[in-house]
Amino acid sequence: MAANKLHIEMFFDADSSTFSYVVVDNSSGSAAIIDPVLNYDAPSGCVSAADADKMLAYIAANNLNLVWILETHAHADHLSAAHYLHAKTAAPVAIGEGIKKVQQTFKLVFNLADEELQANGDYFNKLFADNESFRIGNLSAQVINTPGHTNDSVSYLIEGHLFVGDSLFMPDSGTARCDFPGGDAHILFRSIQRIYQLPDTTQIYMCHDYQPGGRELKYQTSVAEQKAKNIHVKADTPEQEFVQKREARDKTLAVPRLIYPSVQVNIRGGQLPRAEQNGVSYIKIPLTQK
Ligand SMILES: N[C@@H](CCC(=O)N[C@@H](CS)C(=O)NCC(=O)O)C(=O)O
Ligand SMILES: [Fe+2]
């Protein structure tokens, strides 16, 4: 693989500790955006596309042609800018076909009518099947289903570079939580085994880094490094040991700050809930009593 076949530009949203990427095919100028963030200020309900506009500015400055907007999963901690970017560029918004299950689950949680959400993959332009191949200009890309954190989690393998979403974190952070509806530590373990079967040299790109111990921000590692050093799952870690560690940690984690707004918007591909007759969109929060 020529060293300069592709370029990966990383963007970081400090509010949600999220990495987004622009992946560029240097030979054609085609590009894909992975996991774009829509900025959201919860107390005021104010939505802004400041981060997404930085990505668009990068694309414009480099004369790139955006051909895909890719989601690794329906995020539960930040809003997606996929719909905003689609409206600006007409590039298709794609996600794994497991999104149907996630939509079905949260359609019930938010008591959404069929006109609001059909839960058949609506709001997305393309649903990827496991192992499906696609192109970003002259780059070959492949979808690898990696559920466990969520039902719809996929990783994108692009010319030896793997965008894992929230399956793996940096080796010193381990893995993503499996306690959301549809999450399952056993399933995540099996997804990680799939990743560990890729060549050791495969470069892995994070979706989050929470900087344990206050260390500097990191977003990139390799299959070899994960197999040797991941604190939850090394090459020879038995499934049961991983599941115990993962489930014990999940019991200590608070509900993500933006889970309700995020999920509500992200099951609609980043589109805000339909405006009411006064032209305003609202976020619902199901109330429970202790
Ligand atoms: N404190 C963050 C937590 C976000 C969170 O739960 N992130 C998920 C990925 S969507 C995770 O796996 N976290 C693992 C951890 O915090 O150890 C928030 O409130 O947004
Ligand atoms: Fe996530």
PDB file of C-alpha atoms and ligand atoms in Angstrom:
ATOM      1  CA  MET A   1       0.000   0.000   0.000  1.00  0.00           C
ATOM      2  CA  ALA A   2       1.460   3.340  -0.999  1.00  0.00           C
ATOM      3  CA  ALA A   3       2.076   5.428   2.116  1.00  0.00           C
ATOM      4  CA  ASN A   4       0.211   8.351   0.648  1.00  0.00           C
ATOM      5  CA  LYS A   5      -2.743   6.455  -0.773  1.00  0.00           C
ATOM      6  CA  LEU A   6      -5.011   7.948   1.857  1.00  0.00           C
ATOM      7  CA  HIS A   7      -4.995  10.738   4.379  1.00  0.00           C
ATOM      8  CA  ILE A   8      -6.812  10.654   7.717  1.00  0.00           C
ATOM      9  CA  GLU A   9      -7.687  13.986   9.311  1.00  0.00           C
ATOM     10  CA  MET A  10      -8.840  13.796  12.921  1.00  0.00           C
ATOM     11  CA  PHE A  11     -11.264  16.252  14.581  1.00  0.00           C
ATOM     12  CA  PHE A  12     -11.878  16.247  18.345  1.00  0.00           C
ATOM     13  CA  ASP A  13     -14.952  17.365  20.289  1.00  0.00           C
ATOM     14  CA  ALA A  14     -13.696  18.067  23.820  1.00  0.00           C
ATOM     15  CA  ASP A  15     -17.222  18.290  25.263  1.00  0.00           C
ATOM     16  CA  SER A  16     -17.969  14.598  24.571  1.00  0.00           C
ATOM     17  CA  SER A  17     -14.356  13.377  24.125  1.00  0.00           C
ATOM     18  CA  THR A  18     -15.280  12.220  20.617  1.00  0.00           C
ATOM     19  CA  PHE A  19     -13.011  11.780  17.596  1.00  0.00           C
ATOM     20  CA  SER A  20     -14.453  12.318  14.133  1.00  0.00           C
ATOM     21  CA  TYR A  21     -12.498  11.716  10.951  1.00  0.00           C
ATOM     22  CA  VAL A  22     -12.255  12.771   7.346  1.00  0.00           C
ATOM     23  CA  VAL A  23     -10.737   9.920   5.311  1.00  0.00           C
ATOM     24  CA  VAL A  24      -9.381  11.110   1.974  1.00  0.00           C
ATOM     25  CA  ASP A  25      -8.563   9.136  -1.158  1.00  0.00           C
ATOM     26  CA  ASN A  26      -5.538  11.106  -2.328  1.00  0.00           C
ATOM     27  CA  SER A  27      -5.814   9.819  -5.905  1.00  0.00           C
ATOM     28  CA  SER A  28      -9.359  11.078  -6.568  1.00  0.00           C
ATOM     29  CA  GLY A  29     -10.077  13.648  -3.856  1.00  0.00           C
ATOM     30  CA  SER A  30     -13.067  11.592  -2.696  1.00  0.00           C
ATOM     31  CA  ALA A  31     -13.628  11.655   1.055  1.00  0.00           C
ATOM     32  CA  ALA A  32     -15.711  10.055   3.795  1.00  0.00           C
ATOM     33  CA  ILE A  33     -16.643  11.562   7.145  1.00  0.00           C
ATOM     34  CA  ILE A  34     -16.841   9.200  10.113  1.00  0.00           C
ATOM     35  CA  ASP A  35     -18.874   9.956  13.263  1.00  0.00           C
ATOM     36  CA  PRO A  36     -19.418  13.728  12.971  1.00  0.00           C
ATOM     37  CA  VAL A  37     -20.567  15.571  16.106  1.00  0.00           C
ATOM     38  CA  LEU A  38     -23.401  18.106  16.336  1.00  0.00           C
ATOM     39  CA  ASN A  39     -22.672  20.435  19.237  1.00  0.00           C
ATOM     40  CA  TYR A  40     -25.400  20.592  21.860  1.00  0.00           C
ATOM     41  CA  ASP A  41     -25.663  22.680  25.000  1.00  0.00           C
ATOM     42  CA  ALA A  42     -28.075  20.770  27.227  1.00  0.00           C
ATOM     43  CA  PRO A  43     -29.116  23.551  29.645  1.00  0.00           C
ATOM     44  CA  SER A  44     -30.110  25.945  26.840  1.00  0.00           C
ATOM     45  CA  GLY A  45     -31.172  23.316  24.281  1.00  0.00           C
ATOM     46  CA  CYS A  46     -28.948  25.148  21.785  1.00  0.00           C
ATOM     47  CA  VAL A  47     -27.702  23.096  18.826  1.00  0.00           C
ATOM     48  CA  SER A  48     -24.782  24.288  16.718  1.00  0.00           C
ATOM     49  CA  ALA A  49     -22.831  22.864  13.817  1.00  0.00           C
ATOM     50  CA  ALA A  50     -19.516  24.466  14.760  1.00  0.00           C
ATOM     51  CA  ASP A  51     -17.601  21.151  14.676  1.00  0.00           C
ATOM     52  CA  ALA A  52     -19.276  19.951  11.481  1.00  0.00           C
ATOM     53  CA  ASP A  53     -18.536  23.289   9.816  1.00  0.00           C
ATOM     54  CA  LYS A  54     -14.832  22.763  10.589  1.00  0.00           C
ATOM     55  CA  MET A  55     -15.013  19.468   8.705  1.00  0.00           C
ATOM     56  CA  LEU A  56     -16.802  21.133   5.784  1.00  0.00           C
ATOM     57  CA  ALA A  57     -14.173  23.894   5.753  1.00  0.00           C
ATOM     58  CA  TYR A  58     -11.435  21.241   5.577  1.00  0.00           C
ATOM     59  CA  ILE A  59     -13.236  19.542   2.697  1.00  0.00           C
ATOM     60  CA  ALA A  60     -13.661  22.830   0.830  1.00  0.00           C
ATOM     61  CA  ALA A  61     -10.076  23.992   1.460  1.00  0.00           C
ATOM     62  CA  ASN A  62      -8.733  20.740   0.012  1.00  0.00           C
ATOM     63  CA  ASN A  63     -11.204  20.567  -2.909  1.00  0.00           C
ATOM     64  CA  LEU A  64     -12.543  17.223  -1.711  1.00  0.00           C
ATOM     65  CA  ASN A  65     -15.730  15.507  -2.818  1.00  0.00           C
ATOM     66  CA  LEU A  66     -17.650  14.068   0.139  1.00  0.00           C
ATOM     67  CA  VAL A  67     -19.026  10.675  -0.933  1.00  0.00           C
ATOM     68  CA  TRP A  68     -20.022   9.092   2.407  1.00  0.00           C
ATOM     69  CA  ILE A  69     -21.121  10.095   5.897  1.00  0.00           C
ATOM     70  CA  LEU A  70     -20.460   6.996   8.009  1.00  0.00           C
ATOM     71  CA  GLU A  71     -21.728   6.227  11.505  1.00  0.00           C
ATOM     72  CA  THR A  72     -20.100   3.485  13.578  1.00  0.00           C
ATOM     73  CA  HIS A  73     -23.284   3.332  15.701  1.00  0.00           C
ATOM     74  CA  ALA A  74     -26.161   5.424  17.051  1.00  0.00           C
ATOM     75  CA  HIS A  75     -24.195   7.273  19.727  1.00  0.00           C
ATOM     76  CA  ALA A  76     -25.615   7.649  23.229  1.00  0.00           C
ATOM     77  CA  ASP A  77     -23.372  10.447  24.478  1.00  0.00           C
ATOM     78  CA  HIS A  78     -23.439  13.118  21.736  1.00  0.00           C
ATOM     79  CA  LEU A  79     -25.634  14.194  18.840  1.00  0.00           C
ATOM     80  CA  SER A  80     -24.617  13.267  15.297  1.00  0.00           C
ATOM     81  CA  ALA A  81     -24.087  15.908  12.614  1.00  0.00           C
ATOM     82  CA  ALA A  82     -24.801  13.358   9.862  1.00  0.00           C
ATOM     83  CA  HIS A  83     -28.114  14.901   8.836  1.00  0.00           C
ATOM     84  CA  TYR A  84     -26.661  18.427   8.869  1.00  0.00           C
ATOM     85  CA  LEU A  85     -23.805  17.303   6.606  1.00  0.00           C
ATOM     86  CA  HIS A  86     -26.184  15.394   4.334  1.00  0.00           C
ATOM     87  CA  ALA A  87     -28.347  18.509   3.944  1.00  0.00           C
ATOM     88  CA  LYS A  88     -25.243  20.541   2.992  1.00  0.00           C
ATOM     89  CA  THR A  89     -23.570  18.032   0.656  1.00  0.00           C
ATOM     90  CA  ALA A  90     -26.150  15.377  -0.347  1.00  0.00           C
ATOM     91  CA  ALA A  91     -23.596  12.680   0.598  1.00  0.00           C
ATOM     92  CA  PRO A  92     -25.380   9.494   1.755  1.00  0.00           C
ATOM     93  CA  VAL A  93     -25.596   8.735   5.479  1.00  0.00           C
ATOM     94  CA  ALA A  94     -24.725   5.081   6.196  1.00  0.00           C
ATOM     95  CA  ILE A  95     -24.816   2.875   9.285  1.00  0.00           C
ATOM     96  CA  GLY A  96     -24.942  -0.865  10.033  1.00  0.00           C
ATOM     97  CA  GLU A  97     -28.287  -2.610   9.493  1.00  0.00           C
ATOM     98  CA  GLY A  98     -28.410  -3.316  13.250  1.00  0.00           C
ATOM     99  CA  ILE A  99     -29.779   0.236  13.489  1.00  0.00           C
ATOM    100  CA  LYS A 100     -33.225  -1.274  12.852  1.00  0.00           C
ATOM    101  CA  LYS A 101     -33.060  -3.078  16.223  1.00  0.00           C
ATOM    102  CA  VAL A 102     -31.812   0.074  17.953  1.00  0.00           C
ATOM    103  CA  GLN A 103     -34.643   2.096  16.393  1.00  0.00           C
ATOM    104  CA  GLN A 104     -37.181  -0.550  17.484  1.00  0.00           C
ATOM    105  CA  THR A 105     -35.864  -0.467  21.071  1.00  0.00           C
ATOM    106  CA  PHE A 106     -35.913   3.308  21.385  1.00  0.00           C
ATOM    107  CA  LYS A 107     -39.163   3.767  19.483  1.00  0.00           C
ATOM    108  CA  LEU A 108     -40.750   2.104  22.539  1.00  0.00           C
ATOM    109  CA  VAL A 109     -38.622   4.038  25.060  1.00  0.00           C
ATOM    110  CA  PHE A 110     -39.686   7.376  23.525  1.00  0.00           C
ATOM    111  CA  ASN A 111     -43.213   6.218  22.621  1.00  0.00           C
ATOM    112  CA  LEU A 112     -42.783   7.365  19.013  1.00  0.00           C
ATOM    113  CA  ALA A 113     -45.629   7.080  16.495  1.00  0.00           C
ATOM    114  CA  ASP A 114     -45.091   5.307  13.156  1.00  0.00           C
ATOM    115  CA  GLU A 115     -45.163   8.681  11.389  1.00  0.00           C
ATOM    116  CA  GLU A 116     -42.211   9.764  13.498  1.00  0.00           C
ATOM    117  CA  LEU A 117     -40.131   6.587  13.196  1.00  0.00           C
ATOM    118  CA  GLN A 118     -40.886   3.420  11.292  1.00  0.00           C
ATOM    119  CA  ALA A 119     -37.847   1.638  12.758  1.00  0.00           C
ATOM    120  CA  ASN A 120     -36.969  -0.039   9.465  1.00  0.00           C
ATOM    121  CA  GLY A 121     -33.760   1.906   8.931  1.00  0.00           C
ATOM    122  CA  ASP A 122     -35.681   5.048   7.957  1.00  0.00           C
ATOM    123  CA  TYR A 123     -33.735   8.344   8.074  1.00  0.00           C
ATOM    124  CA  PHE A 124     -30.579   6.585   6.746  1.00  0.00           C
ATOM    125  CA  ASN A 125     -29.631   6.451   3.080  1.00  0.00           C
ATOM    126  CA  LYS A 126     -27.728   3.183   3.289  1.00  0.00           C
ATOM    127  CA  LEU A 127     -27.771   0.256   5.724  1.00  0.00           C
ATOM    128  CA  PHE A 128     -24.623  -1.863   5.519  1.00  0.00           C
ATOM    129  CA  ALA A 129     -24.668  -5.640   5.885  1.00  0.00           C
ATOM    130  CA  ASP A 130     -21.846  -7.454   7.658  1.00  0.00           C
ATOM    131  CA  ASN A 131     -18.773  -7.784   5.386  1.00  0.00           C
ATOM    132  CA  GLU A 132     -20.249  -5.447   2.774  1.00  0.00           C
ATOM    133  CA  SER A 133     -17.643  -3.682   0.639  1.00  0.00           C
ATOM    134  CA  PHE A 134     -17.851  -0.151  -0.673  1.00  0.00           C
ATOM    135  CA  ARG A 135     -15.524   2.445  -2.158  1.00  0.00           C
ATOM    136  CA  ILE A 136     -14.325   5.893  -1.240  1.00  0.00           C
ATOM    137  CA  GLY A 137     -13.044   6.936  -4.664  1.00  0.00           C
ATOM    138  CA  ASN A 138     -10.273   4.409  -5.325  1.00  0.00           C
ATOM    139  CA  LEU A 139     -10.035   3.248  -1.689  1.00  0.00           C
ATOM    140  CA  SER A 140     -11.556  -0.125  -0.756  1.00  0.00           C
ATOM    141  CA  ALA A 141     -13.613  -0.155   2.394  1.00  0.00           C
ATOM    142  CA  GLN A 142     -15.277  -3.012   4.234  1.00  0.00           C
ATOM    143  CA  VAL A 143     -17.880  -3.184   6.975  1.00  0.00           C
ATOM    144  CA  ILE A 144     -17.198  -5.497   9.919  1.00  0.00           C
ATOM    145  CA  ASN A 145     -20.114  -5.976  12.316  1.00  0.00           C
ATOM    146  CA  THR A 146     -18.816  -5.414  15.848  1.00  0.00           C
ATOM    147  CA  PRO A 147     -21.916  -5.377  18.096  1.00  0.00           C
ATOM    148  CA  GLY A 148     -21.758  -5.544  21.898  1.00  0.00           C
ATOM    149  CA  HIS A 149     -21.617  -1.884  22.945  1.00  0.00           C
ATOM    150  CA  THR A 150     -24.791  -1.481  20.871  1.00  0.00           C
ATOM    151  CA  ASN A 151     -26.700  -3.724  18.460  1.00  0.00           C
ATOM    152  CA  ASP A 152     -25.777  -1.604  15.474  1.00  0.00           C
ATOM    153  CA  SER A 153     -22.033  -1.165  16.107  1.00  0.00           C
ATOM    154  CA  VAL A 154     -19.824  -1.662  13.062  1.00  0.00           C
ATOM    155  CA  SER A 155     -16.162  -1.062  12.307  1.00  0.00           C
ATOM    156  CA  TYR A 156     -14.976   0.306   8.969  1.00  0.00           C
ATOM    157  CA  LEU A 157     -11.811  -1.215   7.512  1.00  0.00           C
ATOM    158  CA  ILE A 158     -10.312   1.143   4.956  1.00  0.00           C
ATOM    159  CA  GLU A 159      -7.022   0.006   3.377  1.00  0.00           C
ATOM    160  CA  GLY A 160      -5.553  -1.370   6.626  1.00  0.00           C
ATOM    161  CA  HIS A 161      -7.053   1.389   8.819  1.00  0.00           C
ATOM    162  CA  LEU A 162      -9.861   0.301  11.139  1.00  0.00           C
ATOM    163  CA  PHE A 163     -12.389   2.735  12.627  1.00  0.00           C
ATOM    164  CA  VAL A 164     -13.765   0.765  15.563  1.00  0.00           C
ATOM    165  CA  GLY A 165     -16.319   3.163  17.009  1.00  0.00           C
ATOM    166  CA  ASP A 166     -16.912   2.158  20.647  1.00  0.00           C
ATOM    167  CA  SER A 167     -15.727  -1.434  20.571  1.00  0.00           C
ATOM    168  CA  LEU A 168     -12.182  -0.888  21.742  1.00  0.00           C
ATOM    169  CA  PHE A 169     -10.705   2.109  23.519  1.00  0.00           C
ATOM    170  CA  MET A 170      -6.973   2.817  23.830  1.00  0.00           C
ATOM    171  CA  PRO A 171      -5.244  -0.155  25.544  1.00  0.00           C
ATOM    172  CA  ASP A 172      -5.074   1.647  28.911  1.00  0.00           C
ATOM    173  CA  SER A 173      -8.874   2.231  28.847  1.00  0.00           C
ATOM    174  CA  GLY A 174      -9.939  -1.178  27.561  1.00  0.00           C
ATOM    175  CA  THR A 175     -13.373  -1.306  26.010  1.00  0.00           C
ATOM    176  CA  ALA A 176     -16.711   0.491  25.808  1.00  0.00           C
ATOM    177  CA  ARG A 177     -19.594  -0.143  28.176  1.00  0.00           C
ATOM    178  CA  CYS A 178     -22.143  -2.840  27.398  1.00  0.00           C
ATOM    179  CA  ASP A 179     -25.005  -1.769  29.670  1.00  0.00           C
ATOM    180  CA  PHE A 180     -27.109   0.237  27.203  1.00  0.00           C
ATOM    181  CA  PRO A 181     -30.322  -1.446  25.969  1.00  0.00           C
ATOM    182  CA  GLY A 182     -29.154  -4.088  23.482  1.00  0.00           C
ATOM    183  CA  GLY A 183     -25.586  -4.073  24.835  1.00  0.00           C
ATOM    184  CA  ASP A 184     -23.952  -7.398  25.721  1.00  0.00           C
ATOM    185  CA  ALA A 185     -20.422  -8.080  27.003  1.00  0.00           C
ATOM    186  CA  HIS A 186     -20.359 -11.622  25.550  1.00  0.00           C
ATOM    187  CA  ILE A 187     -21.189 -10.250  22.121  1.00  0.00           C
ATOM    188  CA  LEU A 188     -18.584  -7.493  22.457  1.00  0.00           C
ATOM    189  CA  PHE A 189     -15.950 -10.115  23.342  1.00  0.00           C
ATOM    190  CA  ARG A 190     -16.743 -12.013  20.121  1.00  0.00           C
ATOM    191  CA  SER A 191     -16.605  -8.806  18.092  1.00  0.00           C
ATOM    192  CA  ILE A 192     -13.189  -8.030  19.539  1.00  0.00           C
ATOM    193  CA  GLN A 193     -11.979 -11.536  18.602  1.00  0.00           C
ATOM    194  CA  ARG A 194     -12.918 -10.671  15.018  1.00  0.00           C
ATOM    195  CA  ILE A 195     -10.848  -7.494  15.216  1.00  0.00           C
ATOM    196  CA  TYR A 196      -7.931  -9.452  16.724  1.00  0.00           C
ATOM    197  CA  GLN A 197      -7.954 -11.777  13.694  1.00  0.00           C
ATOM    198  CA  LEU A 198      -7.005  -8.869  11.426  1.00  0.00           C
ATOM    199  CA  PRO A 199      -3.297  -8.415  10.627  1.00  0.00           C
ATOM    200  CA  ASP A 200      -1.266  -7.134  13.612  1.00  0.00           C
ATOM    201  CA  THR A 201      -0.259  -4.092  11.597  1.00  0.00           C
ATOM    202  CA  THR A 202      -3.879  -2.928  11.172  1.00  0.00           C
ATOM    203  CA  GLN A 203      -4.094   0.630  12.477  1.00  0.00           C
ATOM    204  CA  ILE A 204      -7.014   1.221  14.853  1.00  0.00           C
ATOM    205  CA  TYR A 205      -8.754   4.584  15.265  1.00  0.00           C
ATOM    206  CA  MET A 206     -10.806   5.408  18.369  1.00  0.00           C
ATOM    207  CA  CYS A 207     -14.157   7.153  18.606  1.00  0.00           C
ATOM    208  CA  HIS A 208     -13.482   8.286  22.194  1.00  0.00           C
ATOM    209  CA  ASP A 209     -10.596   8.808  24.569  1.00  0.00           C
ATOM    210  CA  TYR A 210     -11.331   9.714  28.180  1.00  0.00           C
ATOM    211  CA  GLN A 211      -7.640  10.319  29.012  1.00  0.00           C
ATOM    212  CA  PRO A 212      -7.269   8.016  32.048  1.00  0.00           C
ATOM    213  CA  GLY A 213      -5.092   9.497  34.769  1.00  0.00           C
ATOM    214  CA  GLY A 214      -5.041  12.772  32.862  1.00  0.00           C
ATOM    215  CA  ARG A 215      -2.618  11.445  30.217  1.00  0.00           C
ATOM    216  CA  GLU A 216      -2.377  13.178  26.840  1.00  0.00           C
ATOM    217  CA  LEU A 217      -5.101  12.559  24.258  1.00  0.00           C
ATOM    218  CA  LYS A 218      -4.597   9.464  22.075  1.00  0.00           C
ATOM    219  CA  TYR A 219      -6.669   8.242  19.154  1.00  0.00           C
ATOM    220  CA  GLN A 220      -4.625   5.670  17.328  1.00  0.00           C
ATOM    221  CA  THR A 221      -3.171   2.252  18.074  1.00  0.00           C
ATOM    222  CA  SER A 222      -2.761  -1.123  16.316  1.00  0.00           C
ATOM    223  CA  VAL A 223      -4.142  -4.657  16.524  1.00  0.00           C
ATOM    224  CA  ALA A 224      -0.744  -5.847  17.865  1.00  0.00           C
ATOM    225  CA  GLU A 225      -0.740  -3.228  20.617  1.00  0.00           C
ATOM    226  CA  GLN A 226      -4.317  -4.029  21.647  1.00  0.00           C
ATOM    227  CA  LYS A 227      -3.622  -7.779  21.778  1.00  0.00           C
ATOM    228  CA  ALA A 228      -0.576  -7.189  23.977  1.00  0.00           C
ATOM    229  CA  LYS A 229      -1.766  -4.381  26.245  1.00  0.00           C
ATOM    230  CA  ASN A 230      -5.553  -3.915  26.360  1.00  0.00           C
ATOM    231  CA  ILE A 231      -6.485  -3.863  30.043  1.00  0.00           C
ATOM    232  CA  HIS A 232      -9.804  -5.682  29.455  1.00  0.00           C
ATOM    233  CA  VAL A 233      -9.038  -8.058  26.620  1.00  0.00           C
ATOM    234  CA  LYS A 234      -5.620  -9.262  25.474  1.00  0.00           C
ATOM    235  CA  ALA A 235      -5.041 -11.907  22.792  1.00  0.00           C
ATOM    236  CA  ASP A 236      -5.416 -14.759  25.297  1.00  0.00           C
ATOM    237  CA  THR A 237      -8.058 -13.345  27.686  1.00  0.00           C
ATOM    238  CA  PRO A 238     -10.880 -15.885  28.255  1.00  0.00           C
ATOM    239  CA  GLU A 239     -14.414 -14.694  27.455  1.00  0.00           C
ATOM    240  CA  GLN A 240     -15.644 -15.162  31.036  1.00  0.00           C
ATOM    241  CA  GLU A 241     -12.800 -13.072  32.496  1.00  0.00           C
ATOM    242  CA  PHE A 242     -13.574 -10.236  30.098  1.00  0.00           C
ATOM    243  CA  VAL A 243     -17.306 -10.399  30.765  1.00  0.00           C
ATOM    244  CA  GLN A 244     -16.758 -10.232  34.538  1.00  0.00           C
ATOM    245  CA  LYS A 245     -14.467  -7.190  34.226  1.00  0.00           C
ATOM    246  CA  ARG A 246     -16.789  -5.441  31.795  1.00  0.00           C
ATOM    247  CA  GLU A 247     -19.950  -6.045  33.807  1.00  0.00           C
ATOM    248  CA  ALA A 248     -18.256  -4.988  37.066  1.00  0.00           C
ATOM    249  CA  ARG A 249     -17.134  -1.718  35.496  1.00  0.00           C
ATOM    250  CA  ASP A 250     -20.543  -1.103  33.926  1.00  0.00           C
ATOM    251  CA  LYS A 251     -22.112  -1.176  37.414  1.00  0.00           C
ATOM    252  CA  THR A 252     -19.948   1.838  38.372  1.00  0.00           C
ATOM    253  CA  LEU A 253     -20.821   4.027  35.359  1.00  0.00           C
ATOM    254  CA  ALA A 254     -23.355   6.832  35.455  1.00  0.00           C
ATOM    255  CA  VAL A 255     -25.885   7.276  32.655  1.00  0.00           C
ATOM    256  CA  PRO A 256     -24.265   9.477  29.971  1.00  0.00           C
ATOM    257  CA  ARG A 257     -25.139  13.135  30.386  1.00  0.00           C
ATOM    258  CA  LEU A 258     -26.683  13.442  26.907  1.00  0.00           C
ATOM    259  CA  ILE A 259     -28.194   9.976  26.479  1.00  0.00           C
ATOM    260  CA  TYR A 260     -31.795  11.106  25.901  1.00  0.00           C
ATOM    261  CA  PRO A 261     -31.139  13.903  23.439  1.00  0.00           C
ATOM    262  CA  SER A 262     -28.443  11.863  21.686  1.00  0.00           C
ATOM    263  CA  VAL A 263     -30.389   8.680  21.145  1.00  0.00           C
ATOM    264  CA  GLN A 264     -33.545  10.545  20.149  1.00  0.00           C
ATOM    265  CA  VAL A 265     -31.690  12.437  17.429  1.00  0.00           C
ATOM    266  CA  ASN A 266     -29.274   9.703  16.366  1.00  0.00           C
ATOM    267  CA  ILE A 267     -31.896   7.023  15.668  1.00  0.00           C
ATOM    268  CA  ARG A 268     -33.094   9.618  13.113  1.00  0.00           C
ATOM    269  CA  GLY A 269     -29.649   9.869  11.523  1.00  0.00           C
ATOM    270  CA  GLY A 270     -28.938  13.132  13.313  1.00  0.00           C
ATOM    271  CA  GLN A 271     -32.267  14.757  12.354  1.00  0.00           C
ATOM    272  CA  LEU A 272     -33.983  16.673  15.151  1.00  0.00           C
ATOM    273  CA  PRO A 273     -37.460  15.471  16.190  1.00  0.00           C
ATOM    274  CA  ARG A 274     -40.129  16.892  13.884  1.00  0.00           C
ATOM    275  CA  ALA A 275     -40.998  20.487  14.832  1.00  0.00           C
ATOM    276  CA  GLU A 276     -44.336  21.033  16.575  1.00  0.00           C
ATOM    277  CA  GLN A 277     -46.930  23.436  15.123  1.00  0.00           C
ATOM    278  CA  ASN A 278     -45.017  26.401  16.579  1.00  0.00           C
ATOM    279  CA  GLY A 279     -41.952  25.448  14.537  1.00  0.00           C
ATOM    280  CA  VAL A 280     -39.931  24.292  17.559  1.00  0.00           C
ATOM    281  CA  SER A 281     -38.385  20.809  18.049  1.00  0.00           C
ATOM    282  CA  TYR A 282     -38.490  19.275  21.505  1.00  0.00           C
ATOM    283  CA  ILE A 283     -36.483  16.540  23.223  1.00  0.00           C
ATOM    284  CA  LYS A 284     -38.458  14.049  25.327  1.00  0.00           C
ATOM    285  CA  ILE A 285     -37.207  12.596  28.607  1.00  0.00           C
ATOM    286  CA  PRO A 286     -39.094   9.602  29.989  1.00  0.00           C
ATOM    287  CA  LEU A 287     -39.584  10.161  33.713  1.00  0.00           C
ATOM    288  CA  THR A 288     -39.358   7.384  36.248  1.00  0.00           C
ATOM    289  CA  GLN A 289     -40.096   7.428  39.984  1.00  0.00           C
ATOM    290  CA  LYS A 290     -37.833   5.835  42.600  1.00  0.00           C
TER     291      LYS A 290
HETATM  292  N1  LIG B   1     -19.199  10.756  31.223  1.00  0.00           N
HETATM  293  C1  LIG B   1     -19.535  10.524  29.853  1.00  0.00           C
HETATM  294  C2  LIG B   1     -19.637   9.026  29.630  1.00  0.00           C
HETATM  295  C3  LIG B   1     -19.926   8.668  28.237  1.00  0.00           C
HETATM  296  C4  LIG B   1     -20.036   7.152  28.051  1.00  0.00           C
HETATM  297  O1  LIG B   1     -20.728   6.437  28.805  1.00  0.00           O
HETATM  298  N2  LIG B   1     -19.344   6.689  27.021  1.00  0.00           N
HETATM  299  C5  LIG B   1     -19.476   5.321  26.592  1.00  0.00           C
HETATM  300  C6  LIG B   1     -19.328   5.277  25.076  1.00  0.00           C
HETATM  301  S1  LIG B   1     -20.745   5.994  24.307  1.00  0.00           S
HETATM  302  C7  LIG B   1     -18.471   4.392  27.252  1.00  0.00           C
HETATM  303  O2  LIG B   1     -18.295   3.274  26.798  1.00  0.00           O
HETATM  304  N3  LIG B   1     -17.834   4.794  28.332  1.00  0.00           N
HETATM  305  C8  LIG B   1     -16.938   3.892  28.992  1.00  0.00           C
HETATM  306  C9  LIG B   1     -16.360   4.471  30.231  1.00  0.00           C
HETATM  307  O3  LIG B   1     -16.713   5.618  30.556  1.00  0.00           O
HETATM  308  O4  LIG B   1     -15.548   3.769  30.822  1.00  0.00           O
HETATM  309  C10 LIG B   1     -20.849  11.228  29.517  1.00  0.00           C
HETATM  310  O5  LIG B   1     -21.651  11.471  30.419  1.00  0.00           O
HETATM  311  O6  LIG B   1     -21.059  11.539  28.347  1.00  0.00           O
HETATM  312 FE    FE B   2     -21.066   4.849  22.061  1.00  0.00          FE
END
